[in-house]
Tab-separated table of C-alpha atoms and ligand atoms in Angstrom:
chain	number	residue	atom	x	y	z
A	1	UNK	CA	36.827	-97.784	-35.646
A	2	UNK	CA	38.179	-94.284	-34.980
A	3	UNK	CA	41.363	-94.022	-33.223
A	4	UNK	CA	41.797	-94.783	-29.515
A	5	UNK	CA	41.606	-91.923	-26.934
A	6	UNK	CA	42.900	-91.526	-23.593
A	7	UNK	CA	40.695	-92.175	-21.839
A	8	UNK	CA	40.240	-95.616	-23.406
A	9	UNK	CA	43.395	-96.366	-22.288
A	10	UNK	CA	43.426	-95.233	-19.075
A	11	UNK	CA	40.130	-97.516	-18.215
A	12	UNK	CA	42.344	-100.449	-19.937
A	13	UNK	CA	45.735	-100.194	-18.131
A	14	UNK	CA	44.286	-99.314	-14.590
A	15	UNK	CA	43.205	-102.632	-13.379
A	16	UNK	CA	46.297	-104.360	-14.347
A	17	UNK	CA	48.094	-101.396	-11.303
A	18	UNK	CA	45.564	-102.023	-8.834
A	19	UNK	CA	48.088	-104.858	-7.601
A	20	UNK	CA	51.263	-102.435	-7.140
A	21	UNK	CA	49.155	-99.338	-6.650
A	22	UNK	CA	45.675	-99.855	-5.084
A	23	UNK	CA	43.399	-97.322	-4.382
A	24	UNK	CA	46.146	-94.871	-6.720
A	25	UNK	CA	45.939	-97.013	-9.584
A	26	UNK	CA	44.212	-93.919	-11.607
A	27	UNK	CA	46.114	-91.320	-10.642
A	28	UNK	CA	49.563	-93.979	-11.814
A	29	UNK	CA	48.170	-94.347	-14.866
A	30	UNK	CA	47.433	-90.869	-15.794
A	31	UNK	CA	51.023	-89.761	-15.006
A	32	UNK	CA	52.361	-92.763	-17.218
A	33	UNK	CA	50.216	-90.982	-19.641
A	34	UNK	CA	51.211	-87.516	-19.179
A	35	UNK	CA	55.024	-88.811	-19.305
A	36	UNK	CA	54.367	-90.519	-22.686
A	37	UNK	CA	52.342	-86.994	-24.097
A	38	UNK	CA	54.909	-84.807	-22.649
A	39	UNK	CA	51.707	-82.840	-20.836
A	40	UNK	CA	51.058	-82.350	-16.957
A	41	UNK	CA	49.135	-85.146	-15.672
A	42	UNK	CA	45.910	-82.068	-14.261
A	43	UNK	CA	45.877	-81.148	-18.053
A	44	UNK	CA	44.852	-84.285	-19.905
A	45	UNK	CA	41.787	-84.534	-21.888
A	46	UNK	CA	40.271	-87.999	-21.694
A	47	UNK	CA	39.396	-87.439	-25.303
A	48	UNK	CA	42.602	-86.659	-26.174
A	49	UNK	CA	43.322	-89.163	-29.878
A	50	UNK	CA	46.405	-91.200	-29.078
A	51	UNK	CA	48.498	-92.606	-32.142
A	52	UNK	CA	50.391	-95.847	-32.357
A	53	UNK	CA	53.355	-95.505	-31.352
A	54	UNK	CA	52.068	-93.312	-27.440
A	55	UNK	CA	49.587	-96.414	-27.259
A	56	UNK	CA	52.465	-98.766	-27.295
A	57	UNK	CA	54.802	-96.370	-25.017
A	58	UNK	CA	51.969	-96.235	-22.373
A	59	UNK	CA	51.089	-100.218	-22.351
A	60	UNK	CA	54.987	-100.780	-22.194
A	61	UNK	CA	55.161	-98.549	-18.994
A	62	UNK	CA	52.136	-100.033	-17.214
A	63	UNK	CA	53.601	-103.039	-17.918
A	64	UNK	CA	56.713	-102.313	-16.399
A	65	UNK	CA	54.816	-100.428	-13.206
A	66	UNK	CA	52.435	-104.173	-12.833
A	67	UNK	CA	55.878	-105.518	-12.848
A	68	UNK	CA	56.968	-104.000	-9.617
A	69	UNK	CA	58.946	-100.666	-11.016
A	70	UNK	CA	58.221	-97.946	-8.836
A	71	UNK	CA	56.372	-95.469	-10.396
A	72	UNK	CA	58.987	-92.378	-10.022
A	73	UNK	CA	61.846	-94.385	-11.895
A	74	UNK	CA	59.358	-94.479	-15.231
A	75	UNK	CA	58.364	-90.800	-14.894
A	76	UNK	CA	61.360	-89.198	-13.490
A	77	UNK	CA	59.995	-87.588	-10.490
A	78	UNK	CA	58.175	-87.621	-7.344
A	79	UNK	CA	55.613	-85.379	-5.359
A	80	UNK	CA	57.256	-85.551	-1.906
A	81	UNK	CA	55.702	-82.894	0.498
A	82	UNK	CA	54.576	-80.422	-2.276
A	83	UNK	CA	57.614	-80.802	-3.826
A	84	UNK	CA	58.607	-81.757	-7.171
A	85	UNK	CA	61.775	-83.765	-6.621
A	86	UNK	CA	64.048	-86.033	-9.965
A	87	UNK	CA	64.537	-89.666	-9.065
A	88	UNK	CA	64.830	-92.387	-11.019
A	89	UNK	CA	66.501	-95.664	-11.233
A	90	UNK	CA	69.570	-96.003	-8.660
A	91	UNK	CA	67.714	-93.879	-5.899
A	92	UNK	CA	64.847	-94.779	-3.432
A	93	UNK	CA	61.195	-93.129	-4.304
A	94	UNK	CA	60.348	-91.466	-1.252
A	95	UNK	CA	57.438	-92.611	0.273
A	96	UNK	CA	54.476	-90.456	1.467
A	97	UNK	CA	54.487	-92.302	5.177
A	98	UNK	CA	57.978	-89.980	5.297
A	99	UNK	CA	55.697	-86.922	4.937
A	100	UNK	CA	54.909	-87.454	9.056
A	101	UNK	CA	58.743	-87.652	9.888
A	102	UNK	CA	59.119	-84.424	8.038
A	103	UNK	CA	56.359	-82.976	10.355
A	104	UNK	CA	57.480	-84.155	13.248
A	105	UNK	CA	60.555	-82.862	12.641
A	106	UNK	CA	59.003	-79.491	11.742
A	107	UNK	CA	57.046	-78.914	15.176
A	108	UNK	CA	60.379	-79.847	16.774
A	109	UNK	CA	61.925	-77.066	15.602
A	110	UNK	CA	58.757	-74.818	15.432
A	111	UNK	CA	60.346	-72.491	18.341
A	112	UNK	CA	63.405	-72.145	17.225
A	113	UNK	CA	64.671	-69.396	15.314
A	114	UNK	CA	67.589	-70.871	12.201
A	115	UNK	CA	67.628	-73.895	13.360
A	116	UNK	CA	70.317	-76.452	12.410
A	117	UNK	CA	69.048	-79.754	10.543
A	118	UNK	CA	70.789	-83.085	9.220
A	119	UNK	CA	69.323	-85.537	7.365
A	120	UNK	CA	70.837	-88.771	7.517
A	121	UNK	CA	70.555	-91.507	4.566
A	122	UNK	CA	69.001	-88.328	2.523
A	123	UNK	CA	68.262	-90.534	-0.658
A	124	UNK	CA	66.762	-87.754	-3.408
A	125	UNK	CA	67.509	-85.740	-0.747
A	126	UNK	CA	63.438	-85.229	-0.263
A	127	UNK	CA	63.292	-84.891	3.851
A	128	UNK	CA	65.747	-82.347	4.090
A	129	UNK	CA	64.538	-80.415	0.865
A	130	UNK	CA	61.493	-80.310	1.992
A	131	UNK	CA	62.183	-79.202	5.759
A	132	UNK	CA	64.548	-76.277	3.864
A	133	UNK	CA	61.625	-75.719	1.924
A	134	UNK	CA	59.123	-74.838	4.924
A	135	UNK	CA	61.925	-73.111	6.954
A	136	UNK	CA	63.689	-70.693	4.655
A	137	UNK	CA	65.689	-69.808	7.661
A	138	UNK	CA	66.931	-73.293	8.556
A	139	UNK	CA	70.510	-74.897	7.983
A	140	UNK	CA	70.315	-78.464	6.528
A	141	UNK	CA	72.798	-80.618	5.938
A	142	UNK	CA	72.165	-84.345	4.014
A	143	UNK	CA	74.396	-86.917	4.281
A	144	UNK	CA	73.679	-89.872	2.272
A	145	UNK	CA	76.850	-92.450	1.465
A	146	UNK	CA	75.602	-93.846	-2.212
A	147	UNK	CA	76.937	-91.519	-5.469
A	148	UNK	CA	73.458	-92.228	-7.393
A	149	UNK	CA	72.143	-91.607	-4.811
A	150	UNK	CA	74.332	-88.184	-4.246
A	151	UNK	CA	73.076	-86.886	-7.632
A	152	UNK	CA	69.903	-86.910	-7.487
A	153	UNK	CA	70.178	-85.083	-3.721
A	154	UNK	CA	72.959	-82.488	-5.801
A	155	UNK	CA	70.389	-81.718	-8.532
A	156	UNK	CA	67.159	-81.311	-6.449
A	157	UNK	CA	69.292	-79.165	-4.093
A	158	UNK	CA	70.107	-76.990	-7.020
A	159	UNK	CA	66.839	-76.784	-8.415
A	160	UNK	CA	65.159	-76.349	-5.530
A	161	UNK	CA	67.755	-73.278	-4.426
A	162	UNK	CA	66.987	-71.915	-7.783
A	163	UNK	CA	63.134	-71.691	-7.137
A	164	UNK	CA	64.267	-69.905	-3.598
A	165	UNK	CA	64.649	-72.360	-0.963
A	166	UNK	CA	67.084	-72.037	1.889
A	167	UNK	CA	70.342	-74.091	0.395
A	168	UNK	CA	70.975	-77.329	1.449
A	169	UNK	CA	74.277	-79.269	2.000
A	170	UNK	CA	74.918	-81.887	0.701
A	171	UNK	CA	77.666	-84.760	2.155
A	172	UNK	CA	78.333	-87.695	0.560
A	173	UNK	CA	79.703	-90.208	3.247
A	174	UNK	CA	78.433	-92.762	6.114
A	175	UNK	CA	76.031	-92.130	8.278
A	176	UNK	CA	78.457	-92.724	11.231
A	177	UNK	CA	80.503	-90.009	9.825
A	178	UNK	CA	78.176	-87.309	9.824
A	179	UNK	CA	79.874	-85.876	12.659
A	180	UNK	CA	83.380	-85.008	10.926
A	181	UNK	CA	81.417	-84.704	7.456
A	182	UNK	CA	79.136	-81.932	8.363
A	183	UNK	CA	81.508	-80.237	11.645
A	184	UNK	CA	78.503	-80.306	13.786
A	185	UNK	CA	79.650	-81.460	17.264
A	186	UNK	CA	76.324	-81.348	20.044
A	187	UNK	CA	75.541	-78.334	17.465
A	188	UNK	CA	72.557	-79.607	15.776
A	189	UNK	CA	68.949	-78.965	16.557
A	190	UNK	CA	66.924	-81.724	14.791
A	191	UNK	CA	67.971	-84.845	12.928
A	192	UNK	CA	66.049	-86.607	10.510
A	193	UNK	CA	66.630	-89.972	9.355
A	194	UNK	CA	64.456	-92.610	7.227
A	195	UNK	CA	67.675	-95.183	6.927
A	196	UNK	CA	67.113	-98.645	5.396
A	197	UNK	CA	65.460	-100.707	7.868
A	198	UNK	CA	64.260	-104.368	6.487
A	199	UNK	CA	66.349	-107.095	7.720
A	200	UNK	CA	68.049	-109.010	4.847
A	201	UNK	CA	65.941	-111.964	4.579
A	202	UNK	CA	62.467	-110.184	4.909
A	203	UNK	CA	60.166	-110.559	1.979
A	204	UNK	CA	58.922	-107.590	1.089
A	205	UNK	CA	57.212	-106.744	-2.843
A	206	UNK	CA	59.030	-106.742	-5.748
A	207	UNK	CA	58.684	-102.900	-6.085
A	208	UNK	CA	61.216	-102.575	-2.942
A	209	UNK	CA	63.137	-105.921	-2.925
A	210	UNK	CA	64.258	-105.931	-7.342
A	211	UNK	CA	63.516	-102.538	-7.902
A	212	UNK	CA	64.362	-99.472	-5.185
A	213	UNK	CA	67.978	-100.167	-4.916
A	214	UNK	CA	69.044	-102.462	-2.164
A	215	UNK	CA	71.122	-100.400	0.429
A	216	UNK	CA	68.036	-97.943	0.494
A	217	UNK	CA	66.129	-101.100	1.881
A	218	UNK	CA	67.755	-103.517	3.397
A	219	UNK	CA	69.708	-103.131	6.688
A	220	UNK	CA	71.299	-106.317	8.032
A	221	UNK	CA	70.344	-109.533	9.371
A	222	UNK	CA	68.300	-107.702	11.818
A	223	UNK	CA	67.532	-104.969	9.632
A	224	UNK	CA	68.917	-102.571	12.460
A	225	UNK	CA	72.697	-101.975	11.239
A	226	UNK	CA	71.882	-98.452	9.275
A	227	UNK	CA	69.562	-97.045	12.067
A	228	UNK	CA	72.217	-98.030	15.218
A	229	UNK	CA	74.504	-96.003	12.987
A	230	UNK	CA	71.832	-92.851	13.077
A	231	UNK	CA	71.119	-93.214	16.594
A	232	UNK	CA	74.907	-92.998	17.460
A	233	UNK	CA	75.135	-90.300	14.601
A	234	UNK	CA	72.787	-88.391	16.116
A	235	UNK	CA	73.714	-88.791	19.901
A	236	UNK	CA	77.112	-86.548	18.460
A	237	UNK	CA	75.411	-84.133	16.306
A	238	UNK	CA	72.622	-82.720	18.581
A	239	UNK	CA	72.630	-80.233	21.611
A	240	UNK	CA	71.427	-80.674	24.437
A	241	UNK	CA	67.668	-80.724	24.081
A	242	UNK	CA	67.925	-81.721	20.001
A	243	UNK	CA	65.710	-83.796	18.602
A	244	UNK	CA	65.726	-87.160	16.588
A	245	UNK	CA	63.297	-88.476	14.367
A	246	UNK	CA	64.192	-91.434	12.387
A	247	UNK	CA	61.855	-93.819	10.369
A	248	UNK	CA	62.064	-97.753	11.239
A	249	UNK	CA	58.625	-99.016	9.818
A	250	UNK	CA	56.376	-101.568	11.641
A	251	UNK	CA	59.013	-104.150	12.543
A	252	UNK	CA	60.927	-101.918	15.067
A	253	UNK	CA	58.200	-100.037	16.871
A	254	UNK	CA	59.850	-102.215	20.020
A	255	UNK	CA	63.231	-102.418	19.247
A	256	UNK	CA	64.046	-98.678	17.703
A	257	UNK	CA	62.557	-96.761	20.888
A	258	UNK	CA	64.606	-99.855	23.300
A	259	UNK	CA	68.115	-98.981	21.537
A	260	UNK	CA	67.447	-95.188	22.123
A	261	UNK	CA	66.504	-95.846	25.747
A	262	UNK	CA	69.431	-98.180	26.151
A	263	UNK	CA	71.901	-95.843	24.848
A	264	UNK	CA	71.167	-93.564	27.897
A	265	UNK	CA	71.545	-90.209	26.059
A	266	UNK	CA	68.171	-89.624	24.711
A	267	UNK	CA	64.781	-89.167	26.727
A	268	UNK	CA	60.722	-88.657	25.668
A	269	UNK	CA	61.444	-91.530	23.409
A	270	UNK	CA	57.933	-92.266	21.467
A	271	UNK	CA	56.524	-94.009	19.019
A	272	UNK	CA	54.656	-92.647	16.143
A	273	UNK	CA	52.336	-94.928	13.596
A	274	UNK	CA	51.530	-94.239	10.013
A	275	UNK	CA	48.305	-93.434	9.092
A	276	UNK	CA	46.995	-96.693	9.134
A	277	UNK	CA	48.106	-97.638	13.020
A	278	UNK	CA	51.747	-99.309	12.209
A	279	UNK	CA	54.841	-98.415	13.986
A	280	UNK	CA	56.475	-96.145	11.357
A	281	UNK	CA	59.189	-93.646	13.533
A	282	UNK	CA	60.465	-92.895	16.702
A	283	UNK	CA	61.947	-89.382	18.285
A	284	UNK	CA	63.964	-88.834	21.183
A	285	UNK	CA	65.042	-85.913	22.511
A	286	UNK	CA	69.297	-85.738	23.572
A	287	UNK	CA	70.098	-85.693	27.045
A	288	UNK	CA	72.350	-83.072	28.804
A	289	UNK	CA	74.937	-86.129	29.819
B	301	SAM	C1	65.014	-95.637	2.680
B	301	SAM	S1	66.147	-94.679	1.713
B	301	SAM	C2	65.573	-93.076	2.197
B	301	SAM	C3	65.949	-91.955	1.278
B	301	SAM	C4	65.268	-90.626	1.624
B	301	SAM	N1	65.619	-90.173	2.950
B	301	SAM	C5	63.780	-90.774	1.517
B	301	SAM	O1	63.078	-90.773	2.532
B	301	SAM	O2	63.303	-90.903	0.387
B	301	SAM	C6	67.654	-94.895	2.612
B	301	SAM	C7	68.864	-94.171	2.034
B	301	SAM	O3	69.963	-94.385	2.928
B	301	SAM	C8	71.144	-94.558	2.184
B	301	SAM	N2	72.085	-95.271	3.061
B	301	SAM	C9	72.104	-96.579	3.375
B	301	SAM	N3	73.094	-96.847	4.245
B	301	SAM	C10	73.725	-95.674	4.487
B	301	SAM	C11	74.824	-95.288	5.295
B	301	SAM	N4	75.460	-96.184	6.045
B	301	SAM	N5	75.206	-94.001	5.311
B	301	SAM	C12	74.560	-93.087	4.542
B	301	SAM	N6	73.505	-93.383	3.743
B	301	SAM	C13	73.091	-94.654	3.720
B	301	SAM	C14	70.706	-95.324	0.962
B	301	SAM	O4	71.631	-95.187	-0.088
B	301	SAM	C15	69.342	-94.656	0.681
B	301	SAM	O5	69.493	-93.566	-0.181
């Protein structure tokens, strides 16, 4: 027998990710093979000869991704939005669902000429990356409270300013102190916010309740502390006429848009789902009083 090839592999390992990764199984286990080879994941011959030692790196990593590890802490980096962005472990993957806060957050600014952006619990720092990224003439601020965490946001801001996008600012500090942290008084335009939102005792899979770290996920015995924290963040940050936008998944798709109602300073609160019908965010738009 001649030696294995790629793509002998790849049909091997991707039934063992259809658990963790479904319909992207593929597409994981090719970029666990290009990280292995070193190559971009588009480039890789199936026919490619694979020696001993890459064969037992690649099983190792499926492994590890059957296991529940999120695919971006094994390669080192995410696709969020277009954008390459580092992670790894110690900081939450973004997820693509966030892709439709971004763009909400996008058309709510669509009119307005350097507008002024936070985003709250930034993470990698993705959101507000990739909002500087499609409005060059924008002002973001992230404020995220974890130093991991802080790091990752630091280094994809630099990189990304490097390749020419609008710089970012980067806080590290609570949520309820993005107020004195970024000097933004009824000054900002848009906030964006995907805060941890699963109350403590929820089961979720192992991918987000051992692996992503735990204040990224988990927000109190209702799940709500983080995001009451936003929406009182936010009530002080915007203008008049600002916008919020802040992720609570399918649990909240009552409760989220009830607190922002009940706190009498936003209006237009809505709901938004993900693509496949759940509750994923709610925006609000700050009252005058
Ligand atoms: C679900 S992750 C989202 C990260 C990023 N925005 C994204 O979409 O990939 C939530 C983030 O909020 C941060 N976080 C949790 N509580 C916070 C707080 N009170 N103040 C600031 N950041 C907080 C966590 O460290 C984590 O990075």
């Amino acid at each position: 027998m001649g030696p294995m090839v790629l793509g002998d592999l790849l049909d091997e390992a991707e039934p063992a990710l259809r658990g963790v990764a479904r319909s992207a199984a593929r597409r994981e286990v090719v970029e666990l093979a290009a990280r292995v080879l070193g190559a971009e994941p588009d480039g890789l011959d199936p026919a490619r000869p694979l020696d001993g030692r890459a064969v037992r790196r690649l099983r190792e990593l499926v492994r590890r991704r059957a296991d529940g590890v999120p695919l971006g802490h094994l390669t080192g980096r995410v696709v969020f939005a277009g954008l390459e962005l580092a992670v790894g472990p110690g900081v939450f993957v973004p997820r693509v669902h966030s892709e439709l806060v971004l763009a909400a957050g996008r058309k709510a600014v669509e009119g307005i000429a350097g507008p002024t952006v936070v985003d709250l619990c930034a993470g990698s720092g993705a959101i507000g990356l990739a909002l500087a990224h499609a409005r060059p003439d924008a002002r973001v601020h992230a404020v995220e409270f974890d130093p991991v965490a802080v790091d990752f946001t630091r280094r994809n801001a630099a990189r990304r300013a490097a390749l020419g996008d609008a710089e970012v600012t980067v806080h590290e500090g609570e949520a309820a102190r993005a107020g004195a942290l970024t000097g933004l008084a009824a000054g900002a335009d848009l906030v964006l916010a995907n805060p941890p939102f699963m109350p403590d005792a929820a089961e979720v899979p192992d991918e987000f309740g051992r692996y992503q770290p735990r204040q990224a996920v988990f927000g109190g015995a209702d799940g709500l502390r983080v995001v009451r924290q936003v929406v009182e963040a936010a009530a002080g940050l915007l203008r008049p006429g600002g916008v919020l936008v802040v992720e609570h998944g399918h649990l909240h798709g009552a409760t989220v848009p009830g607190l922002l109602r009940e706190s009498g300073r936003f209006a237009d609160v809505s709901c938004r789902p993900d693509h496949d019908g759940w509750p994923l965010y709610s925006s609000a738009v700050r009252t005058a009083s």
